GROMACS .gro file of C-alpha atoms in nm:
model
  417
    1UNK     CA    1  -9.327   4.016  -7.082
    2UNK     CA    2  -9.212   3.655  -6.975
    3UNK     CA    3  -9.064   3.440  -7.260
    4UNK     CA    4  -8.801   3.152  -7.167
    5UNK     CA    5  -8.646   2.980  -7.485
    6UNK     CA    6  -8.506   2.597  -7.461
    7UNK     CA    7  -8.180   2.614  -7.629
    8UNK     CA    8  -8.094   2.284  -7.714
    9UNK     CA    9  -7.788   2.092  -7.907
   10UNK     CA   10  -7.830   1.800  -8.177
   11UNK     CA   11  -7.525   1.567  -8.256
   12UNK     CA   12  -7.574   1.335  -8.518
   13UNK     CA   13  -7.392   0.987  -8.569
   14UNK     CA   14  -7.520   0.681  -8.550
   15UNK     CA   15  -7.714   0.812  -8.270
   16UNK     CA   16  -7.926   1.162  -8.213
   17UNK     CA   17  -7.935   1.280  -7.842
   18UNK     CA   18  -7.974   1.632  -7.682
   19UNK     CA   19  -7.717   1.840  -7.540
   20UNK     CA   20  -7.806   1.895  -7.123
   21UNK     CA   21  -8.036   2.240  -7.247
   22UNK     CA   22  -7.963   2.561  -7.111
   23UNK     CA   23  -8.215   2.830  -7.007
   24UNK     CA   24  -8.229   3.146  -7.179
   25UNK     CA   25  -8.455   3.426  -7.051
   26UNK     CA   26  -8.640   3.696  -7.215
   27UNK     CA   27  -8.672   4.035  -7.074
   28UNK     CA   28  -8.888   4.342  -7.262
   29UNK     CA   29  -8.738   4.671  -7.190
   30UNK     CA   30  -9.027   5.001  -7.302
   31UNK     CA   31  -8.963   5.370  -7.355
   32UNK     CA   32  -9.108   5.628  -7.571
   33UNK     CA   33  -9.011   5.694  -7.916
   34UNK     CA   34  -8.718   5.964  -7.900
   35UNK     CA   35  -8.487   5.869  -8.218
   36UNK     CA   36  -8.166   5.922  -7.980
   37UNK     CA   37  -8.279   5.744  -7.682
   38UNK     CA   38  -8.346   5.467  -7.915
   39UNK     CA   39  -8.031   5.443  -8.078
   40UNK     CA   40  -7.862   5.491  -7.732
   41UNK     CA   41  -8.077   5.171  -7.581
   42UNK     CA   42  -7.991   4.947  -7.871
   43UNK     CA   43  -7.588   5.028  -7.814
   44UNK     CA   44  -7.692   4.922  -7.437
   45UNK     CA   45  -7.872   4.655  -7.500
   46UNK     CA   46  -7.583   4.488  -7.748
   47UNK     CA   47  -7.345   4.567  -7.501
   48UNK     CA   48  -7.543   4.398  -7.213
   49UNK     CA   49  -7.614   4.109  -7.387
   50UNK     CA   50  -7.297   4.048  -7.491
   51UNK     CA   51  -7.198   4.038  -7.159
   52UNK     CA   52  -7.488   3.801  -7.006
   53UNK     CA   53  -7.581   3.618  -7.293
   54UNK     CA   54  -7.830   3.424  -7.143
   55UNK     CA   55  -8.067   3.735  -7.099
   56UNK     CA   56  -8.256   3.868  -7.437
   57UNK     CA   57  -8.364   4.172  -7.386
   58UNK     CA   58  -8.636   4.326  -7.604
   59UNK     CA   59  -8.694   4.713  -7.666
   60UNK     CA   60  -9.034   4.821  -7.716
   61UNK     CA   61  -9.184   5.215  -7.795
   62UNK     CA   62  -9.454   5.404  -7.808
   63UNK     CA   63  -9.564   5.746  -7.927
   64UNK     CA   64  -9.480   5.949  -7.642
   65UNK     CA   65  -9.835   6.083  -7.646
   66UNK     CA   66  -9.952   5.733  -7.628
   67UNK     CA   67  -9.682   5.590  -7.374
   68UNK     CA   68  -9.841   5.600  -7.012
   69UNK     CA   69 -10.172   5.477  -7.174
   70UNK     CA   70  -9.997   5.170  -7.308
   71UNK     CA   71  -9.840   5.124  -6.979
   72UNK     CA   72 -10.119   5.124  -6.744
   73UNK     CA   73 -10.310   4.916  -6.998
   74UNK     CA   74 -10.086   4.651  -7.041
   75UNK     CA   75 -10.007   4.602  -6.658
   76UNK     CA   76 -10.377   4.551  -6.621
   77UNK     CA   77 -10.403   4.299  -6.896
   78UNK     CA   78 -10.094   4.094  -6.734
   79UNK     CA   79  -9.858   4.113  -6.968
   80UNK     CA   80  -9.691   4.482  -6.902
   81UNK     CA   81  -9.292   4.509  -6.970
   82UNK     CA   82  -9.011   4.396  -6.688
   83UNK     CA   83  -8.812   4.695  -6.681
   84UNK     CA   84  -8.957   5.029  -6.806
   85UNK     CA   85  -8.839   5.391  -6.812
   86UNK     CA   86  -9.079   5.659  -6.676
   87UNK     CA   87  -9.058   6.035  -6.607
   88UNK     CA   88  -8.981   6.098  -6.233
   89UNK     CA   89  -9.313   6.309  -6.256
   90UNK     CA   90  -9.497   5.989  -6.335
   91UNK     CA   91  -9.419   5.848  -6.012
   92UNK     CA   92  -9.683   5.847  -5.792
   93UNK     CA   93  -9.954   5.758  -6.092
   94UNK     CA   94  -9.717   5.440  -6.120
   95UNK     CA   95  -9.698   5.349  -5.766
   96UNK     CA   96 -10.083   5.400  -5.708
   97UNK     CA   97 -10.168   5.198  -5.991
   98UNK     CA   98  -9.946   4.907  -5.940
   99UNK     CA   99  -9.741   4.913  -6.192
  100UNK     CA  100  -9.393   4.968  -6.035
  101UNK     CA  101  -9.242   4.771  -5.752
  102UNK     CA  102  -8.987   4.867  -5.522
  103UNK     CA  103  -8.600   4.803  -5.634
  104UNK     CA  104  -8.477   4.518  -5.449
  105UNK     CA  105  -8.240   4.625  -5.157
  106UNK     CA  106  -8.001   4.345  -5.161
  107UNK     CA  107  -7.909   4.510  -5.519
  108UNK     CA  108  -7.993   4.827  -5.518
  109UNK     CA  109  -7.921   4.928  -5.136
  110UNK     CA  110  -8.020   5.294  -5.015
  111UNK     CA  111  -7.755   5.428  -4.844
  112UNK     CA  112  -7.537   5.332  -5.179
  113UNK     CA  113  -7.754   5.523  -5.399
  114UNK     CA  114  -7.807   5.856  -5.206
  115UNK     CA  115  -7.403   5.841  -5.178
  116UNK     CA  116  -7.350   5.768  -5.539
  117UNK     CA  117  -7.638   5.962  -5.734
  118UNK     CA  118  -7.703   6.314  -5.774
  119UNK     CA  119  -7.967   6.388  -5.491
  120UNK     CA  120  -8.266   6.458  -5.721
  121UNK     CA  121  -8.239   6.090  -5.696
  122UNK     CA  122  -8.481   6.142  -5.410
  123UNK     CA  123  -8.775   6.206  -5.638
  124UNK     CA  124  -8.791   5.801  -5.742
  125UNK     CA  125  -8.843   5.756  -5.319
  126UNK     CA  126  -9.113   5.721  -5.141
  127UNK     CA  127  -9.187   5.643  -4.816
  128UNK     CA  128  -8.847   5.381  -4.740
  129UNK     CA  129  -8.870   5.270  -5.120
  130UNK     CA  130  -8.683   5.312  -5.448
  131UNK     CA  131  -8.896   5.277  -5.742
  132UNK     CA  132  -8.630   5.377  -6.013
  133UNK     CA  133  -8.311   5.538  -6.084
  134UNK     CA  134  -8.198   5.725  -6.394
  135UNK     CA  135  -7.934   5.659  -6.618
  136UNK     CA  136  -7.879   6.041  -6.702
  137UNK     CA  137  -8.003   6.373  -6.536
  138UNK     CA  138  -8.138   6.678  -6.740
  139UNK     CA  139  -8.097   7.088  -6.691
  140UNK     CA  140  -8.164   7.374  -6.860
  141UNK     CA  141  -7.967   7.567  -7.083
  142UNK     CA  142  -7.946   7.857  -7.320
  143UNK     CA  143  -7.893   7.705  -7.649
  144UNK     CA  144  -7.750   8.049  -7.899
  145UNK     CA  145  -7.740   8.041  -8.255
  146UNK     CA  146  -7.376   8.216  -8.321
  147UNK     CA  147  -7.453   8.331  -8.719
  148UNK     CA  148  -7.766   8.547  -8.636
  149UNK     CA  149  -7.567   8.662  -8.335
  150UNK     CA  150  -7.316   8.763  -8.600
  151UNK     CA  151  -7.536   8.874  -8.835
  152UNK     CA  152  -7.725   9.076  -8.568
  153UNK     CA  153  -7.430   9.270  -8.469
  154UNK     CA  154  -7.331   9.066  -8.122
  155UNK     CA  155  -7.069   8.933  -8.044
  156UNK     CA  156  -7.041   8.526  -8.080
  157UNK     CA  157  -6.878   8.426  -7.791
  158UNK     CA  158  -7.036   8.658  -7.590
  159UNK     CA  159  -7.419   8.504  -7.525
  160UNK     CA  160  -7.650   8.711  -7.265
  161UNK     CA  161  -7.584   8.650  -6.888
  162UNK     CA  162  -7.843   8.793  -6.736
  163UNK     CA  163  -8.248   8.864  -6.835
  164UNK     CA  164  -8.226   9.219  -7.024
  165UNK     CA  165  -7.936   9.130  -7.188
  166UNK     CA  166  -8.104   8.794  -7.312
  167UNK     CA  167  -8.378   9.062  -7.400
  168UNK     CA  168  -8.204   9.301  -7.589
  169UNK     CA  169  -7.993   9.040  -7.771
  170UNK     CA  170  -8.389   8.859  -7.888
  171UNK     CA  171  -8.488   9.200  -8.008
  172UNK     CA  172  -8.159   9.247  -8.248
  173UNK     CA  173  -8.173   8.949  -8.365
  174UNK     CA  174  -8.597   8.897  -8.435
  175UNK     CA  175  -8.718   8.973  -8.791
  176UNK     CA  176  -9.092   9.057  -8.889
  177UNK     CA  177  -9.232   9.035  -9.234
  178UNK     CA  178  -9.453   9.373  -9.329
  179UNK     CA  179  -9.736   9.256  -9.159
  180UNK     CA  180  -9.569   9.226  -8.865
  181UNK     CA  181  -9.563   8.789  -8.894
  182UNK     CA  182  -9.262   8.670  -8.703
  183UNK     CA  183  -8.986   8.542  -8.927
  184UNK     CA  184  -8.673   8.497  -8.719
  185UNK     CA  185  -8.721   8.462  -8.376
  186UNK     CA  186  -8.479   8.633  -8.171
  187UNK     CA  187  -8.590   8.387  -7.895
  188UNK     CA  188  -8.829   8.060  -7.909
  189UNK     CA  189  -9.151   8.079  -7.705
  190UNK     CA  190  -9.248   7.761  -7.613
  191UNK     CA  191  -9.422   7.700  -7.371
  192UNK     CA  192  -9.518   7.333  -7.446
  193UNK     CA  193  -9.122   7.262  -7.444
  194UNK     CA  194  -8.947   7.345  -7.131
  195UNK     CA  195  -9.054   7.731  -7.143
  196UNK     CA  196  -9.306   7.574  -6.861
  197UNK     CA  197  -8.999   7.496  -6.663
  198UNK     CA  198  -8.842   7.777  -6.725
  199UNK     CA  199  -9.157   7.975  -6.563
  200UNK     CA  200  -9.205   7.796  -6.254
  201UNK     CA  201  -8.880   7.741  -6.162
  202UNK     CA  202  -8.664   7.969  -6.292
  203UNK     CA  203  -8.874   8.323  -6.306
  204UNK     CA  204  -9.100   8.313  -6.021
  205UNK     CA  205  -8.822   8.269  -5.793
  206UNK     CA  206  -8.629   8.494  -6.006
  207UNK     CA  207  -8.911   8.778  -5.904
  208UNK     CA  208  -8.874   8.682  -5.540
  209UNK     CA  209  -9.123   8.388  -5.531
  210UNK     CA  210  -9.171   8.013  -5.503
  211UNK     CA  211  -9.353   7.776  -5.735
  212UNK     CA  212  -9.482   7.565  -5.446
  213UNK     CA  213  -9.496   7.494  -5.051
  214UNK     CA  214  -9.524   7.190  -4.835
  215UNK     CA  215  -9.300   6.988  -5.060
  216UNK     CA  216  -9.510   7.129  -5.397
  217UNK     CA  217  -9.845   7.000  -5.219
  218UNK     CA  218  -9.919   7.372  -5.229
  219UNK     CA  219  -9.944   7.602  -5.482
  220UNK     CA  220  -9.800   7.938  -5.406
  221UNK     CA  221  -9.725   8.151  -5.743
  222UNK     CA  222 -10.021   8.312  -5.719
  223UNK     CA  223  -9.857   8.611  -5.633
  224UNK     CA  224  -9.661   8.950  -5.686
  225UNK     CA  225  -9.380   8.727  -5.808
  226UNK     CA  226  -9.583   8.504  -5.984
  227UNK     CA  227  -9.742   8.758  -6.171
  228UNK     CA  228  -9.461   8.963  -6.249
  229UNK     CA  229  -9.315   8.626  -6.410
  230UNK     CA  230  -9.611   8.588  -6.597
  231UNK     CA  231  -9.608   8.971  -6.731
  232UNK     CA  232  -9.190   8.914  -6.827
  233UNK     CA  233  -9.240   8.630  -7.018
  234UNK     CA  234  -9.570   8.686  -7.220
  235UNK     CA  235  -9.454   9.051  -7.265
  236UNK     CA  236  -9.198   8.888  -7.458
  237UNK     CA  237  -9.456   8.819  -7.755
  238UNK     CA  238  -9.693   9.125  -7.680
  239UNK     CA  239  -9.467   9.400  -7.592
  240UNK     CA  240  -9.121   9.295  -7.708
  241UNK     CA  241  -9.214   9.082  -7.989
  242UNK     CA  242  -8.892   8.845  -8.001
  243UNK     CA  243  -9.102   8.510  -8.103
  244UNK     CA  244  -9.411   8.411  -8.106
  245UNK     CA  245  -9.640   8.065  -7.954
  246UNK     CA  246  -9.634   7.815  -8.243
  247UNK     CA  247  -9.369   7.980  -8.476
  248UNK     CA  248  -9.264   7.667  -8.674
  249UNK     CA  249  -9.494   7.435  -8.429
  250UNK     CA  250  -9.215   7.363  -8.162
  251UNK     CA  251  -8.927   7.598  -8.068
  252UNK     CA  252  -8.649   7.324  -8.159
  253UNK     CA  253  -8.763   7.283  -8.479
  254UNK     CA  254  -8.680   7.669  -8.571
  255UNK     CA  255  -8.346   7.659  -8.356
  256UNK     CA  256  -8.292   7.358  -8.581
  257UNK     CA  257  -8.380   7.511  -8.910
  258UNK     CA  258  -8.155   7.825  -8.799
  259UNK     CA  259  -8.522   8.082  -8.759
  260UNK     CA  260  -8.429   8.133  -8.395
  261UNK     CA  261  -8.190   8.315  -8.219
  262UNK     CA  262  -8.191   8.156  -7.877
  263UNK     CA  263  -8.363   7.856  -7.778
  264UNK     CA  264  -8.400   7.707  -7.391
  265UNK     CA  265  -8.401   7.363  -7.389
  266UNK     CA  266  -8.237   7.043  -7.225
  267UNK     CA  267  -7.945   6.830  -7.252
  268UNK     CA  268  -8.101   6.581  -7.387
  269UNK     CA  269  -8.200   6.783  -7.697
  270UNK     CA  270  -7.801   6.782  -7.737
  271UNK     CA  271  -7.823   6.456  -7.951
  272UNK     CA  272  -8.042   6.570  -8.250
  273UNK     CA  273  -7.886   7.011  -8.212
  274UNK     CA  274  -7.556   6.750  -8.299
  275UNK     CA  275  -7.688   6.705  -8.666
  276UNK     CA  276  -7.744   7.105  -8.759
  277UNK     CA  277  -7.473   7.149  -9.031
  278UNK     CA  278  -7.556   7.550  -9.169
  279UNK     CA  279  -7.456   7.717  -8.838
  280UNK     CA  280  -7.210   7.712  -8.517
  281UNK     CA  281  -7.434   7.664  -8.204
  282UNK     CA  282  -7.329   7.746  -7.867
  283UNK     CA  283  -7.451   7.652  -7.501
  284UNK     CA  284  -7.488   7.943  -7.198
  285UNK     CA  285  -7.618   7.906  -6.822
  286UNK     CA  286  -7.973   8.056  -6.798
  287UNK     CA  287  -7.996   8.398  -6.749
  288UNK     CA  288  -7.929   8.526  -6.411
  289UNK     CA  289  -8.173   8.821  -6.289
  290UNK     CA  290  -8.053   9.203  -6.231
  291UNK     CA  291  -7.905   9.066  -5.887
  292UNK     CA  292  -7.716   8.743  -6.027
  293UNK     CA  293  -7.987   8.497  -5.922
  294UNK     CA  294  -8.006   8.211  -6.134
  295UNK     CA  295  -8.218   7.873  -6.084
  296UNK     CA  296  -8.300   7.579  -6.327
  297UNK     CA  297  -8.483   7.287  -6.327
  298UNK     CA  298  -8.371   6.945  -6.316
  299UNK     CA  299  -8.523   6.646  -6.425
  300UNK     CA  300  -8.504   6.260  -6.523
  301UNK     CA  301  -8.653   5.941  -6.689
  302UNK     CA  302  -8.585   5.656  -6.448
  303UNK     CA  303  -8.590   5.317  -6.570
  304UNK     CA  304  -8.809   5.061  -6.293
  305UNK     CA  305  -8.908   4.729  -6.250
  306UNK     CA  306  -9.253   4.616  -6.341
  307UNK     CA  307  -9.467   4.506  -6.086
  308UNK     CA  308  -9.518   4.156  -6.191
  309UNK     CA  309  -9.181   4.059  -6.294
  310UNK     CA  310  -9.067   3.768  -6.094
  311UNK     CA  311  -8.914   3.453  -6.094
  312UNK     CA  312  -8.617   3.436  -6.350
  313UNK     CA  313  -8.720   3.762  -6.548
  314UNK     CA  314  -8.665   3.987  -6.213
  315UNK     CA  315  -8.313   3.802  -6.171
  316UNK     CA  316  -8.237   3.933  -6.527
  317UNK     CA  317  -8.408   4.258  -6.491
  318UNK     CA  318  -8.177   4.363  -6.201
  319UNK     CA  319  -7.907   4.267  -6.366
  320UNK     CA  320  -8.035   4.487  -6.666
  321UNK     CA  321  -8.137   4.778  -6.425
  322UNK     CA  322  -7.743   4.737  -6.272
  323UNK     CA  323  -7.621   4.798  -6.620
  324UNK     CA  324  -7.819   5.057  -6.713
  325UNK     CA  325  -7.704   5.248  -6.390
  326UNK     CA  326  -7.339   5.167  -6.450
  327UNK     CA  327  -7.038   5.451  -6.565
  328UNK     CA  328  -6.999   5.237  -6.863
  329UNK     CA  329  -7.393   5.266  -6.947
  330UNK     CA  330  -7.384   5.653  -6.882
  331UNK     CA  331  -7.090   5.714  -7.082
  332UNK     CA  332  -7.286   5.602  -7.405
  333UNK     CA  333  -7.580   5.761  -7.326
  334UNK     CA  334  -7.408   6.071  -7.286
  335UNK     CA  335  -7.240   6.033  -7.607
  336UNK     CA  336  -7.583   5.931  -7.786
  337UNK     CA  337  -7.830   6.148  -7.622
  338UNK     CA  338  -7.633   6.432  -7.453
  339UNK     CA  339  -7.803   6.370  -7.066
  340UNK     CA  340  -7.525   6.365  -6.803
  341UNK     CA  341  -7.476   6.080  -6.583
  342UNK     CA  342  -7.674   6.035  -6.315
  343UNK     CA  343  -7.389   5.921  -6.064
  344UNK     CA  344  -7.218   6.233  -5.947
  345UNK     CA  345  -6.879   6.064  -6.001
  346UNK     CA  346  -6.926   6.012  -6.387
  347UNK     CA  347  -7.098   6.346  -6.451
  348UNK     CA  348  -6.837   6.587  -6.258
  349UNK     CA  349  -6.495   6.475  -6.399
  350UNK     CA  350  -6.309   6.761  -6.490
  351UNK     CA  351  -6.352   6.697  -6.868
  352UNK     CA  352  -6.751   6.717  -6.848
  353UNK     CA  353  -6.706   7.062  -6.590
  354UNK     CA  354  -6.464   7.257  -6.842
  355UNK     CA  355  -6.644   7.125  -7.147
  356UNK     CA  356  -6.835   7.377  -7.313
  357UNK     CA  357  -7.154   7.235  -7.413
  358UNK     CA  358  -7.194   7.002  -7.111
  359UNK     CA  359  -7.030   7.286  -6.867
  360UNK     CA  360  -7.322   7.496  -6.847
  361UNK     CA  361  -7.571   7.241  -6.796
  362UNK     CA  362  -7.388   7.088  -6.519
  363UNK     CA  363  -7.322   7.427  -6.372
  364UNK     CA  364  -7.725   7.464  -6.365
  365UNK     CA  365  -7.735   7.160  -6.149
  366UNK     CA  366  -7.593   7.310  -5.870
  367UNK     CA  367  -7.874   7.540  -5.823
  368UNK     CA  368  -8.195   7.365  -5.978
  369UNK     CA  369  -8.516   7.241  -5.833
  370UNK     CA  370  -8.693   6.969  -5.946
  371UNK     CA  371  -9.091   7.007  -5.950
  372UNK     CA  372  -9.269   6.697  -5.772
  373UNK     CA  373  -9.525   6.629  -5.967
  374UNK     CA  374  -9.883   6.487  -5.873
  375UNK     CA  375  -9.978   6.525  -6.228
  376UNK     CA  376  -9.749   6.614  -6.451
  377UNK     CA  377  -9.895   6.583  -6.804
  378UNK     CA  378 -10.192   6.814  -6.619
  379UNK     CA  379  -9.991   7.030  -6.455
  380UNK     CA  380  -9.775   7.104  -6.791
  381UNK     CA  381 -10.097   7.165  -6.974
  382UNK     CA  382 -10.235   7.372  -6.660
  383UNK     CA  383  -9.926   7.615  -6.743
  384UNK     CA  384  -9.990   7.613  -7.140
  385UNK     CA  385 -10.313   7.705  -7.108
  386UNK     CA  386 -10.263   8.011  -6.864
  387UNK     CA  387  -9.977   8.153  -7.106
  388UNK     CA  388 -10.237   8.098  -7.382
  389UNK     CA  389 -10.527   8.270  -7.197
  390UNK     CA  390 -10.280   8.598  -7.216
  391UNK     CA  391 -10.184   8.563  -7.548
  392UNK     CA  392 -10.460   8.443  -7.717
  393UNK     CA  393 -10.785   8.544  -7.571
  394UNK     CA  394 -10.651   8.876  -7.368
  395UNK     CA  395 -10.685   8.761  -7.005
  396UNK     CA  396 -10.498   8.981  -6.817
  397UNK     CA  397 -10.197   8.791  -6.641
  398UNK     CA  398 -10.348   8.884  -6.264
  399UNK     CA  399 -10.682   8.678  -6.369
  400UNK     CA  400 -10.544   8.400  -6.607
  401UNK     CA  401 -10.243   8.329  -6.307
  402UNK     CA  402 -10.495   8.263  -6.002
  403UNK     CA  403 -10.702   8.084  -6.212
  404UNK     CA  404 -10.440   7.849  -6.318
  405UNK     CA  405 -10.331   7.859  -5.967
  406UNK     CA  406 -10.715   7.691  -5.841
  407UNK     CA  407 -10.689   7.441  -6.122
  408UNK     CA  408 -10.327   7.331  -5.999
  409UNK     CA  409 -10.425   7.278  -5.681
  410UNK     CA  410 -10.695   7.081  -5.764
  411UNK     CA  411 -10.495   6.902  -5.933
  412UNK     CA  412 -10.267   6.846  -5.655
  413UNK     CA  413 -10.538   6.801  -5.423
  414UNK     CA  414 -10.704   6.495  -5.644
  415UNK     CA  415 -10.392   6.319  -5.649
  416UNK     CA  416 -10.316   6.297  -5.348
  417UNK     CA  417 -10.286   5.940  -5.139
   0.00000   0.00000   0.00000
């Protein structure tokens, strides 16, 4: 959005003339609604603009259901935002579409940003461009509720380490009414959180496999280790009966509301665990398999410049960008939202490492993958529906898995260049 506002001076006396006017630019800055990142993006944009205050910079959100939609419709109208953060999944739909352009070398130059950032930084690339760079990055973790690990006999400070005893700890801890109704999860099962994450990158390779080949142009866990992952985790519900799909609507929501043992989620769900006042929560590394393999998945928003900023508003917008990529920047969001800094040299200070909420996560970051989307919103849904097939409608995991396997990679196929 392009606004510039005339500030001008009066003096009266016996004469009224104008002060030489200064120019003030306008700059819109849009993100979904996530009550944390919003809080964390006001702080920022105070900060900034106390610091260059001849830039205004405007925050706008959307639903997040309703966020790429309001993107790609505004860019086509004209009027879409300067600087805009987007999931690093979103990428190519953004580039294709026009509504990103490359960061600017002469601020943002290459060989400064693979030295300085973590290297999942490399998603935002593609071919010898930049399109964005993150403020914070994002692993998995195993979030533990210590009371029911009291109450269920286990020992607090001791959460599982590797997959049975993340099992058997679920099954202590899980209640059922007398119908058999989940009413204390011993583990969410979600898989429309990051339990989707948690299968493709985490268990398949865990049973031997990979997710994808060819730089995840091809899908390859339609397999022994694919459906082995698929049997482990729905047996979970069917056989082992820890949690169930849907048990108060989204797995946070019953970590938060203490009806869940064990939750796996990301850092950034860090901010709003920060609020839970009945119970002591803890943070764990995922679960390691019966040889000590462990994997995670990594992930970002990235904050871009809009294709048809220019002039005056693209001056202020990499200034804005700059900021928002800055130590001083990631430092508040960490502290607001709970993401880790994107630039290795902020995230792994020896406070952060031997901290023991944000230890764990950035432990997981030395041995996660990050999934390159072609569509992620499809491919997420692609993953929900196979679990559902299983649980729901008795597909057996060999059939539901290679037929999610053919929609993927048609998927893939139909978005590629």
């Amino acid at each position: 959005m392009r606004k510039s506002v005339l500030l001008a001076g009066l003096v009266a006396g016996f004469s009224t003339f104008a002060f030489n006017a200064a120019q003030a630019v306008e700059i819109e800055y849009w993100q979904y609604v996530f009550e944390t990142r919003v809080k964390a993006m006001d702080q920022l944009i105070a900060d900034f603009q106390t610091k260059n205050p001849d830039i205004t910079v405007k925050q706008v959100t959307f639903p997040y259901a309703d966020y790429q939609t309001r993107v790609i419709a505004a860019n086509m109208a004209g009027n879409g935002p300067d600087v805009m953060q987007l999931f690093y999944g979103w990428l190519d739909k953004f580039v294709v579409g026009g509504i990103l352009q490359p960061l600017p070398t002469d601020t943002f130059p290459h060989d400064k940003i693979e030295k300085d950032f973590f290297p999942i930084v490399s998603a935002m690339k593609r071919d010898d461009n930049y399109y964005g760079l993150p403020t914070a990055v994002r692993s998995l973790a195993l979030f533990y509720n210590k009371k029911l690990f009291t109450e269920a006999g286990l020992d607090p400070n001791k959460p599982p380490q590797t997959a049975d005893e993340f099992v058997a700890a679920a099954e202590k801890i899980a209640k059922h009414d007398a119908a058999g109704n989940v009413t204390t999860a011993g583990s969410t099962l979600d898989m429309a959180g990051q339990d989707h994450q948690w299968w493709r990158e985490v268990l398949v390779r865990q049973f031997g496999g990979e997710p994808y080949t060819d730089n995840d142009t091809k899908v390859a866990y339609n397999s022994d280790a694919g459906v082995q992952a698929l049997k482990f985790y729905t047996s979970l519900q069917t056989e082992k009966k820890i949690g169930a799909a849907g048990f108060m609507d989204e797995g946070q929501a019953a970590f938060r509301a203490g009806k869940a043992g064990m939750t796996i989620d990301g850092t950034f769900r860090l901010g709003a665990f920060s609020t839970i006042k009945d119970f002591e929560w803890g943070v764990t590394e995922l679960p390691a398999n019966k040889d000590g393999l462990r994997s995670n998945y990594a992930s970002y928003f990235a904050n871009g410049i809009g294709a048809k900023t220019s002039g005056e508003e693209l001056e202020a917008s990499k200034k804005f960008l700059t900021y928002l990529t800055s130590p001083e920047a990631m430092a508040i969001w960490l502290k607001v939202v709970g993401e880790l800094p994107a630039l290795r040299s902020a995230a792994l200070t020896d406070a952060n490492l031997k901290d023991p909420i944000y230890g764990p996560f950035l432990k997981g970051l030395d041995y996660a993958h990050t999934t390159m989307f072609k569509d992620e919103l499809g491919q997420r849904q692609n993953a929900i529906d196979m679990v559902n097939r299983v649980l729901l409608e008795g597909q057996s995991p060999e059939d539901s898995l290679k037929q999610a396997a053919e929609a993927e990679q048609e998927m893939i196929d139909a978005a590629m260049p």
